[in-house]
Coordinates of C-alpha atoms and ligand atoms in Angstrom, one line a residue:
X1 CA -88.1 -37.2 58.9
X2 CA -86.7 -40.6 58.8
X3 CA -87.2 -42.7 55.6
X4 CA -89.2 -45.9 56.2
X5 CA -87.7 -49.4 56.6
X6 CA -91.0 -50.6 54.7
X7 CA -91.3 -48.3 51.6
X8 CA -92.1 -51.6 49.6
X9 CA -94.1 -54.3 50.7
X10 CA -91.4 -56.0 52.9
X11 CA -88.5 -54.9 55.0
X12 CA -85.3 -53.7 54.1
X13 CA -83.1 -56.4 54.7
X14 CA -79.4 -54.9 55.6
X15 CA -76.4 -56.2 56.7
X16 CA -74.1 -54.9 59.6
X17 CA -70.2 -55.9 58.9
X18 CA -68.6 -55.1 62.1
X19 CA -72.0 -55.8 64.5
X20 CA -70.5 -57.1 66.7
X21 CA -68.3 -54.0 67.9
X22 CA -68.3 -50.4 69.5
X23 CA -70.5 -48.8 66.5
X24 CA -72.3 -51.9 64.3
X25 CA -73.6 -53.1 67.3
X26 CA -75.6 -50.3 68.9
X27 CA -76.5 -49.7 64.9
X28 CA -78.1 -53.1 63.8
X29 CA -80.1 -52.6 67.2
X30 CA -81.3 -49.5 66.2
X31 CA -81.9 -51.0 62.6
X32 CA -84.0 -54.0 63.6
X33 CA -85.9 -51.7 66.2
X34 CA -86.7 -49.7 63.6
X35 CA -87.9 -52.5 61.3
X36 CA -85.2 -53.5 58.9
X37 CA -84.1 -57.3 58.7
X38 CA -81.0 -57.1 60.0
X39 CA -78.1 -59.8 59.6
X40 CA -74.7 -59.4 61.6
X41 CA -71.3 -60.3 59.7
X42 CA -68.5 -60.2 62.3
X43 CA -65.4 -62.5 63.3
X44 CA -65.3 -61.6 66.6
X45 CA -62.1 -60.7 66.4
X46 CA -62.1 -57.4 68.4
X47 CA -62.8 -59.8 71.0
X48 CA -59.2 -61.3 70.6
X49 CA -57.4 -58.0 70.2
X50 CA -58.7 -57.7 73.9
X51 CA -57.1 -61.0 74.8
X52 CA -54.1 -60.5 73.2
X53 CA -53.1 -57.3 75.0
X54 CA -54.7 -57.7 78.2
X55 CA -57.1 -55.5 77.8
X56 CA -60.9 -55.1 78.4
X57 CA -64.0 -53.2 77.7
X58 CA -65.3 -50.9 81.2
X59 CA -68.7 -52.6 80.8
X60 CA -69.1 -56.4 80.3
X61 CA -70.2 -57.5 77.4
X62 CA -71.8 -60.7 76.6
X63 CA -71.4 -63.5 73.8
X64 CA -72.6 -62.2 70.5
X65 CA -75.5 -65.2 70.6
X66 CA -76.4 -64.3 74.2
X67 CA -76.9 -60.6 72.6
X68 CA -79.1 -61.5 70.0
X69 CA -81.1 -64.4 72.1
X70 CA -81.6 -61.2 74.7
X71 CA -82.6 -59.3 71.5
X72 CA -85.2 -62.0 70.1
X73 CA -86.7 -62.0 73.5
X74 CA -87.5 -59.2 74.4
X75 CA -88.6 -57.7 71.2
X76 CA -89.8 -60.5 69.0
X77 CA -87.3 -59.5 66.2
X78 CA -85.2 -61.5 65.1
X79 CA -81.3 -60.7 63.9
X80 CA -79.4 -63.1 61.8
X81 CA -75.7 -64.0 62.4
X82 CA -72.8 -64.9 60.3
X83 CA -69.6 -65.3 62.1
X84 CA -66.6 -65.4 59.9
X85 CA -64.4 -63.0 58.3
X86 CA -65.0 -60.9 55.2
X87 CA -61.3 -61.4 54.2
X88 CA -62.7 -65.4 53.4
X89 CA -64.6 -64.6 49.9
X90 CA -66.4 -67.7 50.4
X91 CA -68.0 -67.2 54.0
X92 CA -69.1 -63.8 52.4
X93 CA -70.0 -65.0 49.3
X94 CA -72.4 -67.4 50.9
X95 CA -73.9 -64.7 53.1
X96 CA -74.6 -62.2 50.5
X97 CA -76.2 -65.4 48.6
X98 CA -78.5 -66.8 51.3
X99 CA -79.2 -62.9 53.2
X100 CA -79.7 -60.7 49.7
X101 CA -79.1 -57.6 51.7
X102 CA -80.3 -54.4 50.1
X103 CA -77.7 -52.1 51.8
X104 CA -74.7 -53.5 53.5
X105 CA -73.2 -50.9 56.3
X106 CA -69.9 -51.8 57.1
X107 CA -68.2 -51.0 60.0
X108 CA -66.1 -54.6 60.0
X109 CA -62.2 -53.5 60.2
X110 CA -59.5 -53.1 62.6
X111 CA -60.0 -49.5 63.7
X112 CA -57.1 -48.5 66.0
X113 CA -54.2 -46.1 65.0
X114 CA -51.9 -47.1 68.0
X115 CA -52.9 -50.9 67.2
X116 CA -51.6 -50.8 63.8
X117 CA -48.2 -49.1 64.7
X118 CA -47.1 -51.0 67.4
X119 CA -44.8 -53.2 64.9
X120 CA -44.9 -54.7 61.4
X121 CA -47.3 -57.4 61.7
X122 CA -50.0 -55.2 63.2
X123 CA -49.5 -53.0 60.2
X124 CA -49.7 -55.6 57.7
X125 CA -52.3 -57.2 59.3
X126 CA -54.6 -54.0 59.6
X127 CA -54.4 -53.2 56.1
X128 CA -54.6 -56.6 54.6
X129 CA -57.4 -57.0 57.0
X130 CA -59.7 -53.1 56.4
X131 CA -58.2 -53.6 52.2
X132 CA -59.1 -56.9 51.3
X133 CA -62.5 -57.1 53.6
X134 CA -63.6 -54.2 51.9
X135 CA -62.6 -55.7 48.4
X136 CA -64.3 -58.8 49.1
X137 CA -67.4 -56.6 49.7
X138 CA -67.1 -54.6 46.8
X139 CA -66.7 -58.1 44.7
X140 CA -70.0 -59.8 46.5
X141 CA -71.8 -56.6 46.0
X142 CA -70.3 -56.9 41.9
X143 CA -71.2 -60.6 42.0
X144 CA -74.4 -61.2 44.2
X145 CA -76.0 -58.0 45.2
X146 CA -75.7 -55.8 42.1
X147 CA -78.6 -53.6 43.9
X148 CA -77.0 -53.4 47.0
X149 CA -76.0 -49.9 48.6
X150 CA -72.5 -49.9 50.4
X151 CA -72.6 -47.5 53.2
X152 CA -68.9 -47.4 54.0
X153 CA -67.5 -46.5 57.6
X154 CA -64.4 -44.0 56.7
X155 CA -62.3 -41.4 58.9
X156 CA -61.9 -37.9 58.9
X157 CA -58.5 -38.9 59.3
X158 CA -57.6 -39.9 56.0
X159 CA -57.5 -36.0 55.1
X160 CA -54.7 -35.6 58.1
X161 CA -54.2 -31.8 58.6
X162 CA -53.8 -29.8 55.6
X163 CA -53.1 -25.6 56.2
X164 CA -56.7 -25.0 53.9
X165 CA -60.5 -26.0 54.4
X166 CA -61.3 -29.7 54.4
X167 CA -64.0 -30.2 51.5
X168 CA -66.7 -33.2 51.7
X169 CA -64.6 -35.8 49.8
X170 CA -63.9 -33.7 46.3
X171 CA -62.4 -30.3 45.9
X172 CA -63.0 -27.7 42.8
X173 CA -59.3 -26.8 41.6
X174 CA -58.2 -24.8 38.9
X175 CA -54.8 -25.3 37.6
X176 CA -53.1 -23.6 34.1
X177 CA -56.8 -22.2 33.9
X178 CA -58.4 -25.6 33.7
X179 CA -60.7 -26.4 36.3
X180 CA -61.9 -29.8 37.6
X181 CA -63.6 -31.2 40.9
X182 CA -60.9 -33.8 42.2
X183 CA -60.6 -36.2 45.3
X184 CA -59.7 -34.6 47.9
X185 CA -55.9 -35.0 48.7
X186 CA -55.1 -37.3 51.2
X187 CA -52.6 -37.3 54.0
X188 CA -52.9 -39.9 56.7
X189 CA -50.9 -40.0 59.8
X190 CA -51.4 -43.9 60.9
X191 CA -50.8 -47.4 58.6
X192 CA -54.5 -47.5 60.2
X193 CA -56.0 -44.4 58.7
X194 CA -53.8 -45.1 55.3
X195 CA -56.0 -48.2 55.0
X196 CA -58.7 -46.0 54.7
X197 CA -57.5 -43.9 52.3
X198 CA -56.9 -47.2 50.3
X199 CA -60.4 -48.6 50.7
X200 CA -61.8 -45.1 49.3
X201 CA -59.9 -45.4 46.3
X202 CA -61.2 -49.1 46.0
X203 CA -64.6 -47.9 46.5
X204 CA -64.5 -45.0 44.0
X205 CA -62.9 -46.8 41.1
X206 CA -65.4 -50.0 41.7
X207 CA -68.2 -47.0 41.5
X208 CA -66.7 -45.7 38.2
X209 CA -65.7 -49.4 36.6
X210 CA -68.7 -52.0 37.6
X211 CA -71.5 -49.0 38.6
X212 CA -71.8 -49.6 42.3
X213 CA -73.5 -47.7 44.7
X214 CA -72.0 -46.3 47.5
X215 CA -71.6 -43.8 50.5
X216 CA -68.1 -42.9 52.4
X217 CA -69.2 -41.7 55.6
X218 CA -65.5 -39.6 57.0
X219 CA -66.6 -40.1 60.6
X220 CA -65.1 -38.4 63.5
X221 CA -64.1 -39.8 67.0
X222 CA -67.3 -41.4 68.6
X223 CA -67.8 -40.9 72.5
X224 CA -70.6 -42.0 74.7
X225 CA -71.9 -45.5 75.6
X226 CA -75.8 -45.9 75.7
X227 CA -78.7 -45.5 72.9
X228 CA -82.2 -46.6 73.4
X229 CA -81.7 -50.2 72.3
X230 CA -78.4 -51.4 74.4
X231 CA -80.0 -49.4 77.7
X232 CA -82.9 -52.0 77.7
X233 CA -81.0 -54.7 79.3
X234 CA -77.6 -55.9 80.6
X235 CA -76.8 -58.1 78.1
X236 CA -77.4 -55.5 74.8
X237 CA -74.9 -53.5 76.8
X238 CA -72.2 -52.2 74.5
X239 CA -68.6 -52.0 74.9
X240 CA -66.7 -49.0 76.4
X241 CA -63.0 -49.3 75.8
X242 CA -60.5 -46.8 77.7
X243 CA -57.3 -48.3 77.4
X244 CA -54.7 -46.3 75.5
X245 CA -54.9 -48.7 72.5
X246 CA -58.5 -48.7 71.9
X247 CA -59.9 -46.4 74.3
X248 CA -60.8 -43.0 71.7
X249 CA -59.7 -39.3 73.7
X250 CA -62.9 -38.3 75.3
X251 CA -64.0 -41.5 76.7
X252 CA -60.6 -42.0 77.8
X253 CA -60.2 -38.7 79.7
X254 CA -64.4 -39.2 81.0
X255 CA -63.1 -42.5 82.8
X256 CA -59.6 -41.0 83.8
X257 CA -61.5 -38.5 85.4
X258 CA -63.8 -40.8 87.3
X259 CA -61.1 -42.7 88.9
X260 CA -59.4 -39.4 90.0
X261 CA -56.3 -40.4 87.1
X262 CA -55.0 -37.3 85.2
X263 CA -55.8 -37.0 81.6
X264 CA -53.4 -37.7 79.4
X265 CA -53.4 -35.0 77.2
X266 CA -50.4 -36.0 74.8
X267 CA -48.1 -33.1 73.5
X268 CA -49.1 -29.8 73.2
X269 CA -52.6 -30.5 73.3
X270 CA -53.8 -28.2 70.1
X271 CA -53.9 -31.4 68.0
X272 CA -57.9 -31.2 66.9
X273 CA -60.3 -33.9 66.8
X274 CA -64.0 -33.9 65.0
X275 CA -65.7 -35.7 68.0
X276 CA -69.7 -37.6 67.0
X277 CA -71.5 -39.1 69.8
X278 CA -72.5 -42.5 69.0
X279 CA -76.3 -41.9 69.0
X280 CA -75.7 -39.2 66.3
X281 CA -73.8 -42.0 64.6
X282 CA -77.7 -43.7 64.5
X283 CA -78.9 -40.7 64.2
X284 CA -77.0 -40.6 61.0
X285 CA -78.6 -43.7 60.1
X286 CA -80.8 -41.3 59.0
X287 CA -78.6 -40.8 56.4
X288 CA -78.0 -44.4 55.9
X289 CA -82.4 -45.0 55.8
X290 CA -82.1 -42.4 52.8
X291 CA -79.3 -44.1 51.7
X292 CA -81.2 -47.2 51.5
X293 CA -84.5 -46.1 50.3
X294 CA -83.3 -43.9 48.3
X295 CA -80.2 -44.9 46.9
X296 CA -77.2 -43.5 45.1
X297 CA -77.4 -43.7 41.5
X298 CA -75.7 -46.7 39.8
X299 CA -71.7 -45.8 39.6
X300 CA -72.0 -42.7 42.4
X301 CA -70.0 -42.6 45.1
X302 CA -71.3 -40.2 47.9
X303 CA -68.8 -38.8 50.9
X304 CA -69.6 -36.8 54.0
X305 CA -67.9 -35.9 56.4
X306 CA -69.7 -37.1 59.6
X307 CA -69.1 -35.0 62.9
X308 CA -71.4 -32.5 64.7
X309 CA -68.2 -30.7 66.8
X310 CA -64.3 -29.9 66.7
X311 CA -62.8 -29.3 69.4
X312 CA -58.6 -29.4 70.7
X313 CA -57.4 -32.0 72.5
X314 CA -57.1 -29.5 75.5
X315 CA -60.5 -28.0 75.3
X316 CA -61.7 -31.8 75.1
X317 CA -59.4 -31.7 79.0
X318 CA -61.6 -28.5 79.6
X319 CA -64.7 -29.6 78.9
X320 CA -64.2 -33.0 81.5
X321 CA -62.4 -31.1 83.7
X322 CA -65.7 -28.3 84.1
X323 CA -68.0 -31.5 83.9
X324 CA -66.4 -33.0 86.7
X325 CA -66.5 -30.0 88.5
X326 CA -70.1 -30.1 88.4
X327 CA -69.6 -33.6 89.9
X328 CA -67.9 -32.7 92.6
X329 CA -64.4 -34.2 91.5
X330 CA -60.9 -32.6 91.0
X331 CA -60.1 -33.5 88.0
X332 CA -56.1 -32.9 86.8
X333 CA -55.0 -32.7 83.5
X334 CA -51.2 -33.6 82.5
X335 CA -49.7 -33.3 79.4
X336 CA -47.6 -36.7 78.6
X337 CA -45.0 -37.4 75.7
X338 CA -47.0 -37.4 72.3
X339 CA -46.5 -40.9 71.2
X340 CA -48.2 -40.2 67.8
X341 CA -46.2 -38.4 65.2
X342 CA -48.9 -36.0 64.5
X343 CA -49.0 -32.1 64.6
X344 CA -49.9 -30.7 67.9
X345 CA -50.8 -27.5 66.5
X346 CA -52.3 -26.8 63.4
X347 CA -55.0 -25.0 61.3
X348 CA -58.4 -27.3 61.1
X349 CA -61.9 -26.5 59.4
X350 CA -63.1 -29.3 57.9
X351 CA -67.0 -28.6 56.4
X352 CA -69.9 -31.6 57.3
X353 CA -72.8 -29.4 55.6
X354 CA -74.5 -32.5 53.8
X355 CA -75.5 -33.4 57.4
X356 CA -76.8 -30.7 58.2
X357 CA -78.7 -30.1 54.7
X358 CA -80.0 -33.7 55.4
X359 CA -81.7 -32.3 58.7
X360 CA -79.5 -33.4 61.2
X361 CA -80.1 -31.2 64.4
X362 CA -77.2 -32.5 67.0
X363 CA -77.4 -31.8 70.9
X364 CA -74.0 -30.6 71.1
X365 CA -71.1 -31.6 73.7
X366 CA -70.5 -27.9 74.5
X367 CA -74.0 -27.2 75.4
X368 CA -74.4 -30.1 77.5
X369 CA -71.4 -29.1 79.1
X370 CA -71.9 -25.7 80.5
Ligands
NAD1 P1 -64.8 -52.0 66.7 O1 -63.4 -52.6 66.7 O2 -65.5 -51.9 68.0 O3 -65.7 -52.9 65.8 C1 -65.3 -53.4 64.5 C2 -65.9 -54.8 64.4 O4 -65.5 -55.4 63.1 C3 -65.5 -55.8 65.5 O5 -66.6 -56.4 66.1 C4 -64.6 -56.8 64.7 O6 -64.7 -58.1 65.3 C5 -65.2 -56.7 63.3 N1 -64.2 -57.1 62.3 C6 -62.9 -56.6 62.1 N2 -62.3 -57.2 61.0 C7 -63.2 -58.1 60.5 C8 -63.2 -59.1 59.5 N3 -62.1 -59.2 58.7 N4 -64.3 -59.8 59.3 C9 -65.4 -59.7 60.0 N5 -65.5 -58.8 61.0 C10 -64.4 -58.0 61.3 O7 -64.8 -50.6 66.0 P2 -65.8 -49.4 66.0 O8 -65.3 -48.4 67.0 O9 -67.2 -49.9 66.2 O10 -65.6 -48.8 64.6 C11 -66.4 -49.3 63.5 C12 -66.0 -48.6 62.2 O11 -66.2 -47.2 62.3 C13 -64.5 -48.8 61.8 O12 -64.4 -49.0 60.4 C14 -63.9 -47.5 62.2 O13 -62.8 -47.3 61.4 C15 -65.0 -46.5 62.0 N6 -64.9 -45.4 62.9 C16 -64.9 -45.5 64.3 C17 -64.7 -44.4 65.1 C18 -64.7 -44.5 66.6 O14 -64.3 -43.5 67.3 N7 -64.9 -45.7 67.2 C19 -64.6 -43.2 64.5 C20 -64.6 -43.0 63.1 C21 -64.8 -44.2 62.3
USQ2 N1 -55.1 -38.3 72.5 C1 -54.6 -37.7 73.6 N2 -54.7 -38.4 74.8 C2 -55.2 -39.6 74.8 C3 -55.7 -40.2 73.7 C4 -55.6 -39.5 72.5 O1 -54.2 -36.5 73.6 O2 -55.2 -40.2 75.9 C5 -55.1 -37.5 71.2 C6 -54.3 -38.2 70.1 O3 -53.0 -37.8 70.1 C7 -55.1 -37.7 68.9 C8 -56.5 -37.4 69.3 O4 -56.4 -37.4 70.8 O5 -54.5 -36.5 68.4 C9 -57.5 -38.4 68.9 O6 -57.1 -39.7 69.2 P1 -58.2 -40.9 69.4 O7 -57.4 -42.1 69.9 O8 -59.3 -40.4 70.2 O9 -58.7 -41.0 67.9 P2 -58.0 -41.6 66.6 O10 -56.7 -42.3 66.9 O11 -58.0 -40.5 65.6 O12 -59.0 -42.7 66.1 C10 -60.4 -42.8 66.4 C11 -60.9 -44.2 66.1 C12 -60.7 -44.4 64.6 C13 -61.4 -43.3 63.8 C14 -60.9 -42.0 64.2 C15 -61.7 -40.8 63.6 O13 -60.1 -45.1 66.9 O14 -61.3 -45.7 64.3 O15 -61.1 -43.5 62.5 O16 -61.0 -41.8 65.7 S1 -60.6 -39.5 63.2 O17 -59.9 -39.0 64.4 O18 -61.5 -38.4 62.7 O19 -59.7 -39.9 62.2

């Protein structure tokens, strides 16, 4: 059961860093449908990524004030906005002061691996952009929000590929017959994921110094497009990027095999991926409503590791290729030069049993697909 947005006498007020993109959208829909007060924090600067390379999202989106106009009318509720970026301490100080948000979900970095290896500036700018936002959150939380619960958007690949289980965040090792739980080691593949890695530490030691609270969620690739809230009219559509920057595998090879392109399965194809549709990522609000109503204590710093399947990046290929099948269409799969330096095969089994303890019952991609 989900824990209510009302369990005092007024609303949960939370803030969505990041709402206006892919996953912070769709989420501070689902939020405010749900009853929350909900405030957007975003610079609407996926927006310029897009203009800069010449790319677009498959569906059209519209403005971010058109979405939450379209929002206010035809439910009544009402979303706040703050357009500016996290990285300016003063924008965010004055939205923590005048919102007072009692969990702040944040989703607000620059979240491609290709984008932050296509030369130096990206790579500075991606992790001066995911570090210090995510500073500057931790130090308005310190300075404004003392109360406030940071549910913090993370990757499953910051762990990268080791040869053992993948652990939820900490692992129990014994070493010269002392034993202690420990972060678990990290090994990143992209200056993208690294910045990550650096935001957990960030998070972790503010938890042990100043007492914050907060979640890591390690999520895995997202696919899908609609939830309840963004089918109910054009303009709450969310984006659905495809290109080889943004565009994550599965919905990638989905609109390759519409358009009768073959899907670029790079390499060998054994690389695996922890795949999440992007309703389970509300669903996993969940999570995040427990979160907020029933927070971490002061100085804890919760991880999970937030997928429902793994699957290769060829059985990914299979899986489209059977569903298209069903569709009537031929769909071809080719393997292209791997321009990732990344295994292509390896040994994966990363655990995600908090989920599951927290009740999460997923409709899974395999099922649907056979
Ligand atoms: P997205 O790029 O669609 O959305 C990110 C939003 O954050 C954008 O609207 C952008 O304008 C905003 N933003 C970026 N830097 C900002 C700044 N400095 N100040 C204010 N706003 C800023 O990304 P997404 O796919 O929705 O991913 C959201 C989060 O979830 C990211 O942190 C990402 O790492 C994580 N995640 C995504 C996936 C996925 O497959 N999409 C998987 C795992 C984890
Ligand atoms: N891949 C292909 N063909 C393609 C595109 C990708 O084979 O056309 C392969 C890649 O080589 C990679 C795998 O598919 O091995 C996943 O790539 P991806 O682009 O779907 O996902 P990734 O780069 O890992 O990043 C995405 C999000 C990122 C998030 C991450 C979760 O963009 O924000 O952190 O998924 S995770 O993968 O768990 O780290």
């Amino acid at each position: 059961q989900e824990a209510s947005a009302h369990s005092s006498s007024k609303p949960k007020k939370v803030m969505v860093i990041g709402g206006d993109g892919y996953c912070g959208w769709a989420t501070a829909l689902h939020l405010s449908n749900k009853g929350y007060e909900v405030a957007i924090v975003d610079n609407l600067v996926r927006r310029l990524y897009d203009h800069q390379l010449g790319l677009d999202s498959l569906t059209p989106i519209t403005s971010i004030q058109n979405r939450v106009r379209r929002w206010k009318a035809l439910t009544g509720k009402t979303i706040q906005l703050y357009v500016g970026d996290i990285c300016d301490f003063e924008f965010l100080s004055e939205a923590f002061k005048s919102f007072e948000p009692d969990a702040a979900v944040h989703f607000g970095e620059q979240r491609s691996a290709p984008y932050s290896m296509i030369d130096r500036s990206r790579a500075v700018y991606t992790q001066h952009n995911n570090v210090i936002g995510t500073l500057n959150v931790l130090f308005a939380i310190k300075e404004y929000s003392e109360e406030c619960h940071l549910v913090k958007l993370g990757t499953m690949g910051e762990y990268g590929t080791p040869n053992i289980d993948i652990e939820e965040g900490f692992i129990t090792i014994t070493h010269n017959g002392r034993t202690d739980t420990l972060p678990y080691p990290k090994q990143a593949s992209s200056f993208y994921h690294l910045s990550k890695v650096h935001d957990s530490h960030n998070i972790a030691f503010t938890c042990k110094a100043w007492g914050i609270r907060a979640t890591d969620l390690n999520q895995g690739v997202v696919y899908g497009l609609k939830t309840d809230e963004t089918a109910m009219h054009e303009e709450l559509s969310n984006r659905f990027d495809y290109d080889a920057v943004f565009g994550t595998a599965l919905n990638r090879f989905c609109v390759q095999a519409a358009v009768g392109h073959p899907l670029t399965v790079y390499g060998k194809g054994g690389q695996v991926c922890e795949i999440i549709h992007l309703k389970f990522v509300l669903c996993n609000l969940f999570i995040i409503k427990l979160a907020i109503a029933n927070p971490a204590k002061p100085g804890e710093f919760r991880v999970f590791n937030q997928f429902t399947e793994q699957f290769s990046v060829n059985e990914l290929a299979k899986l489209v290729t059977a569903a298209g099948a069903k569709l009537g269409l031929d769909v071809q799969t080719k393997s292209v030069p791997n321009p990732r330096v990344e295994a292509e095969e390896h040994y994966y089994n990363a655990k995600h049993t908090k989920l599951i303890e927290l009740g999460l019952v997923p409709h899974l991609l395999s099922g649907l697909a056979t």
